[in-house]
Coordinates of C-alpha atoms in Angstrom, one line a residue:
X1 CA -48.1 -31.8 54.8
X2 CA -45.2 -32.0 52.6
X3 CA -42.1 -33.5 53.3
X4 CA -40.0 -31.7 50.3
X5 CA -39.1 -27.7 50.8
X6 CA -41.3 -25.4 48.8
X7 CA -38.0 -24.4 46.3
X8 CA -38.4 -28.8 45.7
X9 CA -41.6 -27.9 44.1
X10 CA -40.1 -24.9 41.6
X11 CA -37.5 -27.3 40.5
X12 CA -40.0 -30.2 39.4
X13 CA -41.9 -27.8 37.5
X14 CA -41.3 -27.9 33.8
X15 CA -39.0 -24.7 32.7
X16 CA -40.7 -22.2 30.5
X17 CA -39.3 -22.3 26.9
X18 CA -37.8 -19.7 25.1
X19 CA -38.6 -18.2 22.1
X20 CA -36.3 -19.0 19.5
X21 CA -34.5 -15.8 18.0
X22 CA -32.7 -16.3 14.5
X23 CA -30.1 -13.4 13.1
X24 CA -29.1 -14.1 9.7
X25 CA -25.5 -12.3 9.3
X26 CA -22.5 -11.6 11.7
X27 CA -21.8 -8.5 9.9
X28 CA -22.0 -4.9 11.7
X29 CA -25.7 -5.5 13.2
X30 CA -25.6 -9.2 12.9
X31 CA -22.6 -9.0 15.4
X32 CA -23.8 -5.8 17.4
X33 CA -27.2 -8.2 18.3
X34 CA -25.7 -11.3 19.2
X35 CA -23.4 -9.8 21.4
X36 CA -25.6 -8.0 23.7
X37 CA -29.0 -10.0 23.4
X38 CA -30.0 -11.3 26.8
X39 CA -29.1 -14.6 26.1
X40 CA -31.4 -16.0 29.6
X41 CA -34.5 -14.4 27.4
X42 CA -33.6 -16.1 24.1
X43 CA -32.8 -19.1 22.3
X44 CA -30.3 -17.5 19.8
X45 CA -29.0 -18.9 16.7
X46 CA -26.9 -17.2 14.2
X47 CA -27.4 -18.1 10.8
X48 CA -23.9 -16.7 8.5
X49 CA -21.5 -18.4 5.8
X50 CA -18.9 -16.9 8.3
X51 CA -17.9 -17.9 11.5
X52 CA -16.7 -14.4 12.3
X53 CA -16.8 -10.5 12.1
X54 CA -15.5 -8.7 10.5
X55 CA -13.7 -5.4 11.5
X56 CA -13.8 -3.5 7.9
X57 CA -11.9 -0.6 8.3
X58 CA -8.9 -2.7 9.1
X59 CA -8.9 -5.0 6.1
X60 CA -6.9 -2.7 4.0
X61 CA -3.9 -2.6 6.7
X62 CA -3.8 -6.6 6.7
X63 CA -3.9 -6.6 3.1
X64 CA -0.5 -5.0 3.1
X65 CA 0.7 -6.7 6.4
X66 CA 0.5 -3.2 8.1
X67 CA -1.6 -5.7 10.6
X68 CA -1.8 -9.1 10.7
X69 CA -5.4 -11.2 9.5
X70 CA -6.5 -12.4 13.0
X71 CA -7.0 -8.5 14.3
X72 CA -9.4 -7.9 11.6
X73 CA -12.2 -10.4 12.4
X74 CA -14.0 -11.2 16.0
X75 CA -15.0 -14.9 16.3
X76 CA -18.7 -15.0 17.0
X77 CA -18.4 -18.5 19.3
X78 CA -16.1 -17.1 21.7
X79 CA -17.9 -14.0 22.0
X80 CA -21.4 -15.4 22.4
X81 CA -20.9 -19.4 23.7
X82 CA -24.2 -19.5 25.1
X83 CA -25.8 -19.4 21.2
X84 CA -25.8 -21.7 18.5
X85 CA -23.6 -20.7 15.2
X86 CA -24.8 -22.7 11.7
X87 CA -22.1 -21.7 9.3
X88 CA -24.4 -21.1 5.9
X89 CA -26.5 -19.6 3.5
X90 CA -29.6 -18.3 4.2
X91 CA -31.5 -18.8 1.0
X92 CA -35.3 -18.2 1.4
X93 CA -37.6 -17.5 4.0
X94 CA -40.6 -18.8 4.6
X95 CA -43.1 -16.4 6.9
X96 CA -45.9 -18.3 6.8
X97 CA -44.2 -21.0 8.5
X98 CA -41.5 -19.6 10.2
X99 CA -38.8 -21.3 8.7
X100 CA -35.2 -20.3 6.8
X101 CA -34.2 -22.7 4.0
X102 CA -30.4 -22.9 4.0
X103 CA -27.6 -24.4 2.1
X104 CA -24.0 -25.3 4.5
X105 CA -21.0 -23.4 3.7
X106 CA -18.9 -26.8 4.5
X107 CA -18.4 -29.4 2.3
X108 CA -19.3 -32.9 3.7
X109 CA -15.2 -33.9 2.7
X110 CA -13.2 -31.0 3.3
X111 CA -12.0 -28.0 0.5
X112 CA -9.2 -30.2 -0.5
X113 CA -11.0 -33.1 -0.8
X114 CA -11.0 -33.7 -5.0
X115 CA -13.9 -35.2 -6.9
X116 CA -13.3 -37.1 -10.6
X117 CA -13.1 -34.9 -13.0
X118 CA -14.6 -32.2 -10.9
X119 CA -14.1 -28.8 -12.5
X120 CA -14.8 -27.0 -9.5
X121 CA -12.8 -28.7 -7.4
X122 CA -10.3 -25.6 -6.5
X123 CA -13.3 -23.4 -6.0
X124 CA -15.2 -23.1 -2.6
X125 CA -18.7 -24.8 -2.8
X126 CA -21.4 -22.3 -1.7
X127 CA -25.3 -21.4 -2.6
X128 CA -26.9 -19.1 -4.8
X129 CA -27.4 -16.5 -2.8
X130 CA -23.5 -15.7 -3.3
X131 CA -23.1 -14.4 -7.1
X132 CA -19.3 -14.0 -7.2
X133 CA -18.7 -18.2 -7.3
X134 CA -20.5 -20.6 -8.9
X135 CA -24.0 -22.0 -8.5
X136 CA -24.5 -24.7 -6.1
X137 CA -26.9 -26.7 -8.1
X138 CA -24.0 -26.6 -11.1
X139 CA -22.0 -28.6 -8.4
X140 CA -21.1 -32.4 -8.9
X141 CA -22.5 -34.3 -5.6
X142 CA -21.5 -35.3 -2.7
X143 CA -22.5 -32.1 -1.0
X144 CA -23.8 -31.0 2.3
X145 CA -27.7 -31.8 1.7
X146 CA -29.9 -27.9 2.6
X147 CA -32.1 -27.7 5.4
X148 CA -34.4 -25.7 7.6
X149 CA -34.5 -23.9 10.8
X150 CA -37.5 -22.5 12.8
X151 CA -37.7 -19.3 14.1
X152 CA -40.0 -17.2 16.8
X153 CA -38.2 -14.0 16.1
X154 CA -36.3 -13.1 13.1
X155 CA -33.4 -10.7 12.5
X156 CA -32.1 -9.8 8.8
X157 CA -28.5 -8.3 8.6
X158 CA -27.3 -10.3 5.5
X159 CA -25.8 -7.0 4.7
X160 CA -24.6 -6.8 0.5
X161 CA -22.5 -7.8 -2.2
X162 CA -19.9 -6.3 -3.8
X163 CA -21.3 -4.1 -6.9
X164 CA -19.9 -5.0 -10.3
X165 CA -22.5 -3.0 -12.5
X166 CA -22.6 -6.0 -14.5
X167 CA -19.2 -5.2 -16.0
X168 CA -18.1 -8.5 -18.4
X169 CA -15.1 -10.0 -16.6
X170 CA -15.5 -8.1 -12.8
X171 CA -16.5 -11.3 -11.1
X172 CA -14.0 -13.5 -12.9
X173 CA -11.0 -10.8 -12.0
X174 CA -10.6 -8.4 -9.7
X175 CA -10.1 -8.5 -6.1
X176 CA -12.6 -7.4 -3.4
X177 CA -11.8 -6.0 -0.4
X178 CA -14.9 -7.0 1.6
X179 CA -14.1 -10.0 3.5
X180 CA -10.4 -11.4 5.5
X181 CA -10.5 -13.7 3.5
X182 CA -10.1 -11.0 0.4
X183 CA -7.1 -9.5 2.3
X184 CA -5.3 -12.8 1.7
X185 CA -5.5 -13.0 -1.6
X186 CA -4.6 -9.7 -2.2
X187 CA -1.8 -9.5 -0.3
X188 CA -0.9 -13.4 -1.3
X189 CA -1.0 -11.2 -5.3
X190 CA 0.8 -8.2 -4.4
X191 CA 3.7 -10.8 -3.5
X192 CA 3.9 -12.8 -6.3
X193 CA 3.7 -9.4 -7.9
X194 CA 7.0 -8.4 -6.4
X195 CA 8.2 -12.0 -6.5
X196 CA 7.9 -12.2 -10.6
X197 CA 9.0 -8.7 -11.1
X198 CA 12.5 -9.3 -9.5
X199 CA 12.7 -12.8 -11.8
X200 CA 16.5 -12.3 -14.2
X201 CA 14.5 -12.9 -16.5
X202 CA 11.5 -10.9 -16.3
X203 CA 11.8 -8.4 -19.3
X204 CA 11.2 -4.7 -18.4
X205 CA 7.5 -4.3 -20.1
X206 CA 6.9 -7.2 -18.1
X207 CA 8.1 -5.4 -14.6
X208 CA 5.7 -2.6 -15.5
X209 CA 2.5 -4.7 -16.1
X210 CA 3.3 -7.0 -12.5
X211 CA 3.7 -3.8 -10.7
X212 CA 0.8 -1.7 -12.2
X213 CA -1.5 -1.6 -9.1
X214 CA -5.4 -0.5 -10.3
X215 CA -8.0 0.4 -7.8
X216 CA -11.9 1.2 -9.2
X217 CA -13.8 3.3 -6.8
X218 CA -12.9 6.7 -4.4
X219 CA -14.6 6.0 -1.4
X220 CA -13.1 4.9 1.7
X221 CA -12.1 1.5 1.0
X222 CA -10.4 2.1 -2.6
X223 CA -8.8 5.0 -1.1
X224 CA -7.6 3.4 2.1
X225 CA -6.3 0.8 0.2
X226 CA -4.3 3.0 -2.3
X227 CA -2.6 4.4 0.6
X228 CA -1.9 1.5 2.8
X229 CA -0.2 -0.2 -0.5
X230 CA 2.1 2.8 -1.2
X231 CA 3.2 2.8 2.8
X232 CA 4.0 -0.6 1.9
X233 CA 6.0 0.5 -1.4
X234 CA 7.7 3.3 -0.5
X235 CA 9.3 1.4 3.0
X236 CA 9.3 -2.6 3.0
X237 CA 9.4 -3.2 -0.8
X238 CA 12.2 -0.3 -1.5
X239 CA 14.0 -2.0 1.0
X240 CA 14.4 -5.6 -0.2
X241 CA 13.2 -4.7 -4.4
X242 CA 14.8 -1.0 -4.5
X243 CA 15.7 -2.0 -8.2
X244 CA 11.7 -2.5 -8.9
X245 CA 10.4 0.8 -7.1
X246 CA 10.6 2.5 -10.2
X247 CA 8.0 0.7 -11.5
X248 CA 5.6 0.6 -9.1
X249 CA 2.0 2.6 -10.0
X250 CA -0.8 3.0 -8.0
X251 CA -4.1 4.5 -10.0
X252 CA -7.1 5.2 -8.7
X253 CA -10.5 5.2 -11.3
X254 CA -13.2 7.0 -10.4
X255 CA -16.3 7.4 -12.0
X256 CA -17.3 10.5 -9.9
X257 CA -15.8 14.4 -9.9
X258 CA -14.3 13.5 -6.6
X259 CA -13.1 10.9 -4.6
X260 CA -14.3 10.4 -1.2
X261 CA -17.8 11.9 -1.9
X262 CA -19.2 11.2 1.3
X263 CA -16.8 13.7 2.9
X264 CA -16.7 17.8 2.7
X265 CA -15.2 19.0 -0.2
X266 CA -12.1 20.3 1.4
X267 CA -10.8 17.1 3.1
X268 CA -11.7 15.3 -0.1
X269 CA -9.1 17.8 -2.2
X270 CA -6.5 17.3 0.7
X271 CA -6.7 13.4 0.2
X272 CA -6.3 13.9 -3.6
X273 CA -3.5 16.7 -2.9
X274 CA -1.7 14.2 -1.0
X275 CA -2.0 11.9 -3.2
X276 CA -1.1 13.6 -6.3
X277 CA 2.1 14.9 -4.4
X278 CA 3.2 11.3 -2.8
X279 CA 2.5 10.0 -6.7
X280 CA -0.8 7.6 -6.4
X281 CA -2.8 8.8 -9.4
X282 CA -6.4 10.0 -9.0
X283 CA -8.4 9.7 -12.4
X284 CA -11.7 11.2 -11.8
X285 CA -14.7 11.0 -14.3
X286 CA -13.1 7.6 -15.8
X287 CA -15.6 4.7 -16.3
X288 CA -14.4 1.4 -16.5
X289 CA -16.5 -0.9 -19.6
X290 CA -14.3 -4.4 -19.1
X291 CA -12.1 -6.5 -17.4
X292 CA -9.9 -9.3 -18.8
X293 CA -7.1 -11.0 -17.5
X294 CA -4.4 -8.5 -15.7
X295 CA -6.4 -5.6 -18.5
X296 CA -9.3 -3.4 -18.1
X297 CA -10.7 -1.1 -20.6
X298 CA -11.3 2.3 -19.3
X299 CA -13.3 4.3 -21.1
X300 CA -11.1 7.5 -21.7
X301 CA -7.7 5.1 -22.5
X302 CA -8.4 2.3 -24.0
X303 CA -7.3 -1.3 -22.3
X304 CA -4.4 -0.6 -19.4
X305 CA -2.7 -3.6 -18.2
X306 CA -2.1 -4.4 -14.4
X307 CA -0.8 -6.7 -12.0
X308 CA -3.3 -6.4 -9.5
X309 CA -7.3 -4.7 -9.5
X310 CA -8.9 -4.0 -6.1
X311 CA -12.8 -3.7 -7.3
X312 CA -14.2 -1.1 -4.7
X313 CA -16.9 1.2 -6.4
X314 CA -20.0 0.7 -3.9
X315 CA -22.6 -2.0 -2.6
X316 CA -25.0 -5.0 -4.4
X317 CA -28.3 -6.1 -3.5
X318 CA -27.8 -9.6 -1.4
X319 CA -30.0 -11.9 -3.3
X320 CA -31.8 -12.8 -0.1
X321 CA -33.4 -9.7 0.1
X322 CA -33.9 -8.9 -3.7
X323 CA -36.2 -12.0 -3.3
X324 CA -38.2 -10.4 -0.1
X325 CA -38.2 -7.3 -1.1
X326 CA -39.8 -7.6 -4.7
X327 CA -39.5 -4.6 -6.9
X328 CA -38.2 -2.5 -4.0
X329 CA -35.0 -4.8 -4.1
X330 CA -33.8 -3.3 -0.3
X331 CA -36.0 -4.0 2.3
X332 CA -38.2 -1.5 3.8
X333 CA -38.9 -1.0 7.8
X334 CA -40.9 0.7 10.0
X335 CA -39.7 3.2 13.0
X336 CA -39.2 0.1 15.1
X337 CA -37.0 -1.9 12.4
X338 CA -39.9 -4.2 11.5
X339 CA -39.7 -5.3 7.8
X340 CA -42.7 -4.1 6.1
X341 CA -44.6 -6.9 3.9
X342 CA -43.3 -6.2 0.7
X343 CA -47.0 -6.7 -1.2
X344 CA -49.3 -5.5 2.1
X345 CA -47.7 -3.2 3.2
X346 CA -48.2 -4.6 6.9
X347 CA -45.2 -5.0 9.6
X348 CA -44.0 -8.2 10.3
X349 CA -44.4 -8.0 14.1
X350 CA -41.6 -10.7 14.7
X351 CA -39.0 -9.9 11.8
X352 CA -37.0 -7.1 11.6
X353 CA -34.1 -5.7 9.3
X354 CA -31.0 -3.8 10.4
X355 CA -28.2 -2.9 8.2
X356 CA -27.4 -2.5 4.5
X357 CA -30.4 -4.9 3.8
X358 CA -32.8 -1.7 4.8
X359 CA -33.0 0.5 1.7
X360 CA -35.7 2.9 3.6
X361 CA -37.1 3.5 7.6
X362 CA -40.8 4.7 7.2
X363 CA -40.6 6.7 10.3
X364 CA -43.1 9.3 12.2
X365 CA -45.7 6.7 12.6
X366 CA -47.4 4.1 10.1
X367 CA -50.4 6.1 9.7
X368 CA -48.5 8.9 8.1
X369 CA -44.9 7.9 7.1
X370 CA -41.9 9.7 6.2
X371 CA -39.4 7.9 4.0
X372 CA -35.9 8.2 6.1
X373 CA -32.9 6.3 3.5
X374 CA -30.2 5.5 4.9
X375 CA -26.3 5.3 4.1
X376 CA -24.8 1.3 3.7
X377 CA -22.1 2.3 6.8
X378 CA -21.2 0.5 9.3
X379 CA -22.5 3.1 11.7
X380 CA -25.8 3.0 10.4
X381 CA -26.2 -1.2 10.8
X382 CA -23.7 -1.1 14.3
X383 CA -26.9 1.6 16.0
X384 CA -29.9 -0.1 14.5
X385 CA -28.4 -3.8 15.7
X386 CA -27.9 -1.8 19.4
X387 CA -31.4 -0.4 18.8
X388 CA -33.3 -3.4 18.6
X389 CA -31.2 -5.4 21.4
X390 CA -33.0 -2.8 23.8
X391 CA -36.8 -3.6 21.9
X392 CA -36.0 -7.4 22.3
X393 CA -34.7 -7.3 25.6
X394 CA -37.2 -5.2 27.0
X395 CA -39.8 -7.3 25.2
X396 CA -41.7 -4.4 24.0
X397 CA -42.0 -1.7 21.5
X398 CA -39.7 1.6 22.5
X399 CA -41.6 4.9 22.4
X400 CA -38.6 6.6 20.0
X401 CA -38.5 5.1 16.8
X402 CA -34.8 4.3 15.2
X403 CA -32.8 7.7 14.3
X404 CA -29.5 7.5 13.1
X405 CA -27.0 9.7 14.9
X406 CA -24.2 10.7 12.5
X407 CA -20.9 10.3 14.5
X408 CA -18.5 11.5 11.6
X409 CA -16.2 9.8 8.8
X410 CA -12.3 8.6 9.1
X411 CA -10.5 7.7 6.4
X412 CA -6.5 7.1 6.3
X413 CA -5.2 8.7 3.6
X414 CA -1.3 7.8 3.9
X415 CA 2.1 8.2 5.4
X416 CA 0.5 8.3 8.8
X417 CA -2.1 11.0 8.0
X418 CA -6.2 10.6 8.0
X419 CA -9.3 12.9 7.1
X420 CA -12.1 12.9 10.0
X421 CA -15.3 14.6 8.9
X422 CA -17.4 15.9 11.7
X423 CA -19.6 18.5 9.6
X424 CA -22.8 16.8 9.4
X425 CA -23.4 15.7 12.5
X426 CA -26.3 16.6 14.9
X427 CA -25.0 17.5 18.1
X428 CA -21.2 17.9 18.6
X429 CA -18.8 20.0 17.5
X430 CA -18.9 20.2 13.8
X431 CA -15.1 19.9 13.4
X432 CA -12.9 18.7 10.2
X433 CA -9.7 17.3 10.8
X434 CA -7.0 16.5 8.8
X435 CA -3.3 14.7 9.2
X436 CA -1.9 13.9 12.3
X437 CA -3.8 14.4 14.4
X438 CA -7.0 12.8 12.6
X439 CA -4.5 9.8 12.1
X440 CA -4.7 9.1 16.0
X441 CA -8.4 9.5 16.3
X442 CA -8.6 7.2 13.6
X443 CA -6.3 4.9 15.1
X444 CA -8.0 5.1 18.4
X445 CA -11.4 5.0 17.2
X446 CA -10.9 1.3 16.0
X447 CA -8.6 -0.1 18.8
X448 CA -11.6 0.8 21.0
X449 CA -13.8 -1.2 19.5
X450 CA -11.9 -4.3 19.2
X451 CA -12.3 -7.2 21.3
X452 CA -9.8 -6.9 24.7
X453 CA -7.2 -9.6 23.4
X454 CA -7.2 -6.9 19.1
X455 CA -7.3 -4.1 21.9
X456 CA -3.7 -5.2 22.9
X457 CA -2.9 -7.2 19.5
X458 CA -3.5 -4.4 17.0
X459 CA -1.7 -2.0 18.6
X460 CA 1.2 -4.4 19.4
X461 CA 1.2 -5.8 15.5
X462 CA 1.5 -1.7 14.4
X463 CA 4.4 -1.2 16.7
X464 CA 6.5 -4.5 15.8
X465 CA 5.8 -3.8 12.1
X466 CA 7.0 -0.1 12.3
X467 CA 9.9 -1.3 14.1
X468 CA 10.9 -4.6 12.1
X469 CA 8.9 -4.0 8.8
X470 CA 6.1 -6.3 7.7
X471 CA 6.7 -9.8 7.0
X472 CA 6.6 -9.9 3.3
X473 CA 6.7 -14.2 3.5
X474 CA 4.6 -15.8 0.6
X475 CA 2.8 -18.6 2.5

């Protein structure tokens, strides 16, 4: 007979090993899988350039100080410590091997460490799977050497880039407002756009150009953008630069008939009534052809100078999955989310794709699909991320196959009004709101999904700045 206790035996036994499950992204279902993955089930390891979320609707408020950067963007360690984070690039995928070649987002000596004669020495260092900077391999060494990481399971929510239509002189500059860190800069530009304009010696032309303020693209960022900067202008910068208000021009370029397409017709004309009667100007069916420095050529009136261009006209492919998708360019899934081989035709039984890498969901069975695209929303990735979490942590296929469930559209239009869209949806009232009123829902909407330290810290920064004004320090 034994002298150890039986429970002696299970601890001497060797522990089970688990299966290694890789998310590449920490966008909308990047984030919404790693936070509710059963982390006892899984050895998970998220694969992103970025280190955090971010919270997407809010970026336009922090670019104008409305809020302040840190509410925007939920840091993936703290809210799942149990998993392993490799900031980076994700730049193939092997599937025969089960292995992701990547390339680090660090540098092995710091961003402000300066090489000889290195001419990209102010510029981040990244891969090639991120068009907007330059190419890796055009990089003078030292860098942080690739490498590879194995995977059991696989999860694809690289998400997009920011469309440029191949436009000469887009990349080079504009701003994007897809990222915190593109919050920074613009409101770092907007500024030194104020800052120059007050100069004694800044001749008036000159006042005109600096405070020209272009957005390209209606939908709900450019928009939301358009009206955060005129809160801005029309309370903080009258106050301290009243002599510079006069100059001050917001336009709006859109290629479209409308702006805000993606919302009934009527709360899309009460945006661009409001609009046209606070003075932000709506040009619809306007195309721009190029960009130079602080100039863009629009197609119906020539080249118009600016101080500042937010670039917000829509979603590119990420390279990642132009590469696994072949001639498809998005990736297409089955009911469940698994990526379908793009030259079988077969599932991948361990890799799926959620998000705005997912062009199409062949649902209602493989045996007789029907094509099911999908908007690029945040919604769409944020239910397919908490659709799969329930496959993987059941650890089986569920009987429903993915369907999206429309919950509506906010946008903020201005002056502490919004636009909420309810008229699609499935089940629900199919309500539109507008103003006030749709200005709290939106307010609400995105305070509830916040972390609990941005539930109390967003709210808090929107009180202090409506009391005290925004804090309009260059830094």
């Amino acid at each position: 007979m034994s002298l150890l206790p039986r429970s002696a035996f299970a601890s001497l036994a060797v522990p089970r090993l688990k299966e290694r499950l890789v998310i590449v992204g920490s966008g909308w279902g990047g984030f919404s899988v790693l936070k509710r993955i059963n982390k006892s089930k899984y050895d998970v390891t998220l694969i992103s350039p970025s280190s955090y979320f971010n919270m997407t609707p809010l970026l336009a408020g922090t670019s104008v100080g409305t809020l302040e950067f840190r509410t925007a963007i939920e840091s993936v360690r703290k809210f799942s410590p149990q998993s392993t984070v490799v900031e980076a690039w994700a730049d193939k995928i092997d599937f025969s091997n089960n292995t992701i070649h990547c390339t680090p987002r660090t540098h092995p000596y710091g961003t402000s460490w300066t090489l000889p004669d290195d001419p990209y020495a102010s510029t981040a260092y990244t891969s090639e799977t991120d068009p907007t900077v330059p190419q890796a391999s055009s990089i003078p060494s030292p860098r942080a050497p690739p490498f590879t990481i194995k995977f059991d399971k696989l999860v694809i929510a690289v998400g997009a880039h920011n469309q440029t239509f191949g436009i000469p002189g887009v990349k080079e500059y504009v701003h994007f407002l897809k990222d915190i860190r593109d919050a920074r800069a613009i409101r770092m530009r907007i500024l030194e756009c104020f800052t120059q304009a007050s100069q004694p010696n800044c001749p008036e032309d000159e006042r005109r150009k600096l405070l020209n303020f272009v957005v390209v693209g209606g939908g709900p960022t450019g928009v939301e953008f358009a009206a955060e900067l005129h809160d801005l202008c029309t309370t903080d910068m009258r106050k301290h630069y009243p002599e510079l208000i006069k100059f001050v021009r917001i336009t709006i370029y859109e290629t479209g008939d409308k702006i805000l397409s993606a919302f009934d017709k009527s709360l899309a004309e009460y945006a661009s009534h409001r609009f046209a009667k606070k003075g932000i100007h709506v040009k619809k069916n306007h195309r721009v052809e190029e960009v130079k420095p602080f100039s863009l050529k629009v197609d119906k009136e020539g080249w118009v100078p600016f101080g500042m261009c937010v670039w917000s006209t829509g979603l590119a492919v990420n390279p990642l999955v132009s590469t696994l998708a072949g001639q498809l360019q998005l990736l297409v899934t089955d009911g469940h989310l698994h990526v379908l081989d793009a030259k079988t035709g077969e599932a991948l039984s361990n890799v799926w794709a959620i998000g705005d890498a997912v062009g199409t969901v062949m649902r209602e069975g493989r045996s007789n699909p029907v094509a099911a695209p999908l908007p690029a929303t945040a919604q769409v990735a944020s239910q397919m991320g908490n659709y799969l979490v329930k496959t993987l942590n059941i650890g089986a296929e569920q009987t429903e196959e993915f369907k999206f469930a429309s919950r509506g559209n906010l946008a903020y239009v201005g002056d502490g009004n919004a636009i909420y869209d309810r008229s699609m949806v499935e089940s629900g009232p199919q309500t539109k709101v507008r103003g006030r009123l749709a200005w709290l829902l939106w307010r609400s909407t995105y305070v509830s999904m916040a972390s609990p330290r941005n539930m109390l810290n967003i709210p808090w920064y929107w009180f202090t700045n409506w009391v005290f004004g925004r804090d309009l320090s260059r830094f």
